[in-house]
Amino acid sequence: DSGVTQTPKHLITATGQRVTLRCSPRSGDLSVYWYQQSLDQGLQFLIQYYNGEERAKGNILERFSAQQFPDLHSELNLSSLELGDSALYFCASSVTSKVAGELFFGEGSRLTVL
Amino acid sequence: AQSVTQLDSQVPVFEEAPVELRCNYSSSVSVYLFWYVQYPNQGLQLLLKYLSGSTLVESINGFEAEFNKSQTSFHLRKPSVHISDTAEYFCAVTSSGGYQKVTFGTGTKLQVIP
């Protein structure tokens, strides 16, 4: 158990819909990262937050948005969903934003868009 | 910009045989390097990391990796694999210093054959 909690574990929805994925980082970790894992794209970095502020942005679509709340949990919002958004979405956390240490990954949220 | 290349998408190997999983990186600045392992239906876990100092780093379960700056490589090796090593292995890189994202390779599936 990494200490990172992601909900829901599985989600099935239709094209055009909107979903919210939630992540609770390990106790004490200030940084949260979101990754998308799909068969054709591999593990893609989406976005990073540190203590509530956006720190780095990767290949995140405009239809996607994220935020980190004062209690440090984070949410990833995916809207106007397309079939290609079907993937495993991972949240990871670390103690600091300067990544010299270890990322702790949750077990992921599997999104299926039909 | 930084990138990671894992040339082998799948590596089958017999139990108790040695294995090498290849990783090459590209970066214009100093880097930190990582190997993560993903067991079926789980999130990624850190296997080992190179930050500085000795170029040979080891994990607790017998894996080792050597940082080779001239060849920009960080290959993962194990002299004798077990069935339990069957998993997907990801090489990752981040630039040292500053608030940096971690870039992952596309992963190598290690299949240990009894």
CSV table of C-alpha atoms in Angstrom, one decimal:
chain,number,residue,atom,x,y,z
A,1,ASP,CA,0.0,0.0,0.0
A,2,SER,CA,1.6,3.3,-1.2
A,3,GLY,CA,-0.6,5.5,0.9
A,4,VAL,CA,-2.0,7.2,-2.1
A,5,THR,CA,-5.8,6.7,-2.5
A,6,GLN,CA,-7.6,7.1,-5.8
A,7,THR,CA,-11.3,7.0,-6.4
A,8,PRO,CA,-13.2,5.6,-8.2
A,9,LYS,CA,-11.2,2.5,-9.2
A,10,HIS,CA,-13.4,1.9,-12.2
A,11,LEU,CA,-15.6,4.2,-14.2
A,12,ILE,CA,-17.7,3.6,-17.3
A,13,THR,CA,-19.3,6.5,-19.0
A,14,ALA,CA,-20.5,7.7,-22.4
A,15,THR,CA,-18.9,10.0,-25.0
A,16,GLY,CA,-19.6,13.7,-24.3
A,17,GLN,CA,-19.9,13.2,-20.6
A,18,ARG,CA,-17.8,14.7,-17.7
A,19,VAL,CA,-16.1,12.8,-14.9
A,20,THR,CA,-14.1,13.7,-11.9
A,21,LEU,CA,-11.2,11.6,-10.5
A,22,ARG,CA,-10.1,12.1,-7.0
A,23,CYS,CA,-6.7,11.6,-5.4
A,24,SER,CA,-5.6,11.7,-1.7
A,25,PRO,CA,-1.8,11.9,-1.4
A,26,ARG,CA,0.2,10.3,1.2
A,27,SER,CA,0.1,12.0,4.6
A,28,GLY,CA,2.7,14.8,4.5
A,29,ASP,CA,3.2,14.8,0.8
A,30,LEU,CA,2.7,18.3,-0.8
A,31,SER,CA,3.1,17.4,-4.4
A,32,VAL,CA,0.5,15.6,-6.6
A,33,TYR,CA,1.1,14.4,-10.1
A,34,TRP,CA,-1.4,13.1,-12.6
A,35,TYR,CA,-0.5,10.6,-15.3
A,36,GLN,CA,-2.5,8.9,-18.1
A,37,GLN,CA,-1.6,5.4,-19.1
A,38,SER,CA,-2.9,3.9,-22.3
A,39,LEU,CA,-1.8,1.1,-24.6
A,40,ASP,CA,-0.8,3.3,-27.5
A,41,GLN,CA,0.6,6.3,-25.6
A,42,GLY,CA,2.3,4.7,-22.6
A,43,LEU,CA,2.6,6.7,-19.4
A,44,GLN,CA,2.0,10.4,-20.1
A,45,PHE,CA,2.5,13.1,-17.6
A,46,LEU,CA,-0.5,15.4,-17.4
A,47,ILE,CA,0.0,17.9,-14.6
A,48,GLN,CA,1.7,18.6,-11.3
A,49,TYR,CA,0.6,20.5,-8.2
A,50,TYR,CA,2.6,21.6,-5.2
A,51,ASN,CA,0.8,22.8,-2.1
A,52,GLY,CA,-2.2,24.0,-4.1
A,53,GLU,CA,-0.3,25.6,-7.0
A,54,GLU,CA,0.3,24.3,-10.5
A,55,ARG,CA,4.0,23.6,-11.0
A,56,ALA,CA,4.4,21.8,-14.2
A,57,LYS,CA,2.1,20.9,-17.2
A,58,GLY,CA,2.5,18.1,-19.6
A,59,ASN,CA,0.4,16.7,-22.4
A,60,ILE,CA,-2.9,17.7,-20.8
A,61,LEU,CA,-5.8,18.4,-23.1
A,62,GLU,CA,-7.8,21.6,-22.8
A,63,ARG,CA,-10.9,19.4,-22.0
A,64,PHE,CA,-9.1,18.3,-18.9
A,65,SER,CA,-8.5,20.3,-15.8
A,66,ALA,CA,-7.2,19.7,-12.3
A,67,GLN,CA,-6.8,21.3,-9.0
A,68,GLN,CA,-5.3,20.7,-5.6
A,69,PHE,CA,-7.3,21.7,-2.6
A,70,PRO,CA,-6.2,23.2,0.8
A,71,ASP,CA,-6.4,19.7,2.3
A,72,LEU,CA,-4.0,18.6,-0.5
A,73,HIS,CA,-6.3,16.2,-2.2
A,74,SER,CA,-6.5,16.7,-5.9
A,75,GLU,CA,-9.2,16.2,-8.5
A,76,LEU,CA,-8.8,15.6,-12.2
A,77,ASN,CA,-11.8,16.7,-14.3
A,78,LEU,CA,-12.3,15.2,-17.7
A,79,SER,CA,-15.0,16.7,-19.9
A,80,SER,CA,-16.5,16.2,-23.4
A,81,LEU,CA,-15.2,12.7,-23.2
A,82,GLU,CA,-14.1,10.9,-26.3
A,83,LEU,CA,-13.4,7.2,-26.9
A,84,GLY,CA,-9.7,7.9,-26.9
A,85,ASP,CA,-9.8,9.1,-23.4
A,86,SER,CA,-10.3,5.6,-22.2
A,87,ALA,CA,-7.2,4.9,-20.1
A,88,LEU,CA,-5.8,4.3,-16.7
A,89,TYR,CA,-5.3,7.5,-14.8
A,90,PHE,CA,-2.7,7.5,-12.1
A,91,CYS,CA,-2.1,9.9,-9.3
A,92,ALA,CA,1.3,10.1,-7.6
A,93,SER,CA,2.6,12.1,-4.7
A,94,SER,CA,5.9,13.1,-3.3
A,95,VAL,CA,7.2,15.1,-0.4
A,96,THR,CA,8.6,18.0,-2.3
A,97,SER,CA,8.0,19.5,-5.7
A,98,LYS,CA,11.7,19.2,-6.6
A,99,VAL,CA,11.7,15.6,-7.8
A,100,ALA,CA,14.8,14.2,-6.3
A,101,GLY,CA,13.0,11.5,-4.4
A,102,GLU,CA,10.4,8.9,-4.9
A,103,LEU,CA,7.0,9.2,-6.5
A,104,PHE,CA,4.3,7.2,-4.7
A,105,PHE,CA,1.6,6.0,-7.1
A,106,GLY,CA,-2.0,5.1,-6.4
A,107,GLU,CA,-3.6,2.1,-7.9
A,108,GLY,CA,-5.2,4.1,-10.6
A,109,SER,CA,-8.7,4.9,-11.9
A,110,ARG,CA,-9.7,3.0,-15.0
A,111,LEU,CA,-11.9,5.0,-17.2
A,112,THR,CA,-13.8,3.4,-20.0
A,113,VAL,CA,-15.7,5.7,-22.5
A,114,LEU,CA,-18.3,4.0,-24.6
B,1,ALA,CA,13.5,18.8,-23.2
B,2,GLN,CA,14.1,15.3,-21.9
B,3,SER,CA,13.1,11.9,-23.2
B,4,VAL,CA,13.5,8.2,-22.4
B,5,THR,CA,13.8,5.3,-24.8
B,6,GLN,CA,13.1,1.7,-23.9
B,7,LEU,CA,13.8,-0.2,-27.0
B,8,ASP,CA,12.3,-3.5,-25.9
B,9,SER,CA,8.6,-3.6,-25.4
B,10,GLN,CA,8.7,-7.3,-24.2
B,11,VAL,CA,11.5,-9.4,-22.9
B,12,PRO,CA,10.9,-13.2,-22.3
B,13,VAL,CA,13.4,-14.9,-20.2
B,14,PHE,CA,13.6,-18.3,-18.5
B,15,GLU,CA,13.6,-18.5,-14.7
B,16,GLU,CA,17.1,-18.3,-13.1
B,17,ALA,CA,18.5,-16.8,-16.3
B,18,PRO,CA,20.1,-13.3,-16.3
B,19,VAL,CA,18.2,-10.3,-17.8
B,20,GLU,CA,19.0,-6.8,-19.0
B,21,LEU,CA,16.3,-4.2,-19.7
B,22,ARG,CA,17.7,-1.3,-21.7
B,23,CYS,CA,17.1,2.4,-21.2
B,24,ASN,CA,18.5,5.3,-22.9
B,25,TYR,CA,17.8,8.9,-22.1
B,26,SER,CA,18.2,12.3,-23.7
B,27,SER,CA,18.7,15.5,-21.8
B,28,SER,CA,20.7,18.7,-22.2
B,29,VAL,CA,21.2,19.0,-18.4
B,30,SER,CA,22.1,16.9,-15.5
B,31,VAL,CA,19.6,14.2,-14.7
B,32,TYR,CA,18.2,11.9,-12.1
B,33,LEU,CA,17.3,8.4,-13.3
B,34,PHE,CA,14.8,5.9,-11.9
B,35,TRP,CA,13.4,2.5,-12.6
B,36,TYR,CA,9.8,1.8,-11.5
B,37,VAL,CA,8.0,-1.6,-11.6
B,38,GLN,CA,4.3,-2.2,-12.2
B,39,TYR,CA,2.8,-5.5,-11.2
B,40,PRO,CA,-0.5,-6.5,-12.7
B,41,ASN,CA,-3.4,-4.4,-11.5
B,42,GLN,CA,-1.2,-2.2,-9.4
B,43,GLY,CA,0.4,1.2,-9.5
B,44,LEU,CA,4.0,1.9,-10.2
B,45,GLN,CA,6.6,1.4,-7.4
B,46,LEU,CA,10.1,2.7,-7.3
B,47,LEU,CA,12.7,0.0,-7.8
B,48,LEU,CA,15.9,2.0,-7.7
B,49,LYS,CA,17.2,5.5,-8.4
B,50,TYR,CA,20.4,7.3,-9.4
B,51,LEU,CA,20.8,10.8,-8.0
B,52,SER,CA,24.5,11.3,-7.7
B,53,GLY,CA,27.6,9.5,-6.5
B,54,SER,CA,28.2,5.8,-7.3
B,55,THR,CA,27.1,5.1,-10.8
B,56,LEU,CA,26.0,1.5,-9.8
B,57,VAL,CA,22.8,1.4,-7.8
B,58,GLU,CA,21.0,-1.6,-6.4
B,59,SER,CA,17.6,-2.6,-5.3
B,60,ILE,CA,16.6,-4.8,-2.3
B,61,ASN,CA,15.4,-7.6,-4.6
B,62,GLY,CA,18.6,-8.1,-6.6
B,63,PHE,CA,18.2,-5.7,-9.5
B,64,GLU,CA,21.0,-3.2,-10.3
B,65,ALA,CA,21.4,-0.4,-12.8
B,66,GLU,CA,24.4,1.5,-13.9
B,67,PHE,CA,24.4,5.1,-15.0
B,68,ASN,CA,26.6,5.6,-18.0
B,69,LYS,CA,26.8,9.3,-18.9
B,70,SER,CA,28.9,8.8,-22.0
B,71,GLN,CA,26.3,6.4,-23.5
B,72,THR,CA,23.4,8.2,-21.9
B,73,SER,CA,22.1,4.8,-20.6
B,74,PHE,CA,20.7,3.4,-17.4
B,75,HIS,CA,20.2,-0.3,-18.1
B,76,LEU,CA,18.6,-2.6,-15.5
B,77,ARG,CA,20.1,-6.0,-14.8
B,78,LYS,CA,19.4,-9.0,-12.7
B,79,PRO,CA,21.7,-12.0,-12.7
B,80,SER,CA,19.0,-14.6,-12.0
B,81,VAL,CA,15.3,-13.8,-12.4
B,82,HIS,CA,12.3,-15.4,-10.5
B,83,ILE,CA,8.8,-15.9,-11.6
B,84,SER,CA,7.8,-13.1,-9.2
B,85,ASP,CA,9.8,-10.6,-11.3
B,86,THR,CA,7.2,-10.9,-14.0
B,87,ALA,CA,6.0,-7.3,-14.4
B,88,GLU,CA,6.3,-4.2,-16.5
B,89,TYR,CA,9.4,-2.0,-15.9
B,90,PHE,CA,9.6,1.7,-16.6
B,91,CYS,CA,12.7,3.8,-16.9
B,92,ALA,CA,12.2,7.5,-15.9
B,93,VAL,CA,14.2,10.7,-16.0
B,94,THR,CA,14.0,14.1,-14.5
B,95,SER,CA,16.3,17.1,-14.7
B,96,SER,CA,18.1,17.8,-11.5
B,97,GLY,CA,17.2,21.0,-9.8
B,98,GLY,CA,14.1,23.1,-10.0
B,99,TYR,CA,10.5,21.9,-10.2
B,100,GLN,CA,10.7,19.3,-12.9
B,101,LYS,CA,8.3,16.7,-14.3
B,102,VAL,CA,9.3,13.1,-14.5
B,103,THR,CA,9.3,11.6,-18.0
B,104,PHE,CA,8.7,7.9,-18.3
B,105,GLY,CA,9.7,5.5,-21.0
B,106,THR,CA,7.1,3.3,-22.7
B,107,GLY,CA,7.9,0.3,-20.5
B,108,THR,CA,9.3,-3.2,-20.9
B,109,LYS,CA,7.2,-6.2,-20.1
B,110,LEU,CA,9.4,-8.8,-18.5
B,111,GLN,CA,7.9,-12.3,-18.8
B,112,VAL,CA,9.7,-14.9,-16.8
B,113,ILE,CA,9.1,-18.4,-18.1
B,114,PRO,CA,9.2,-21.4,-15.7
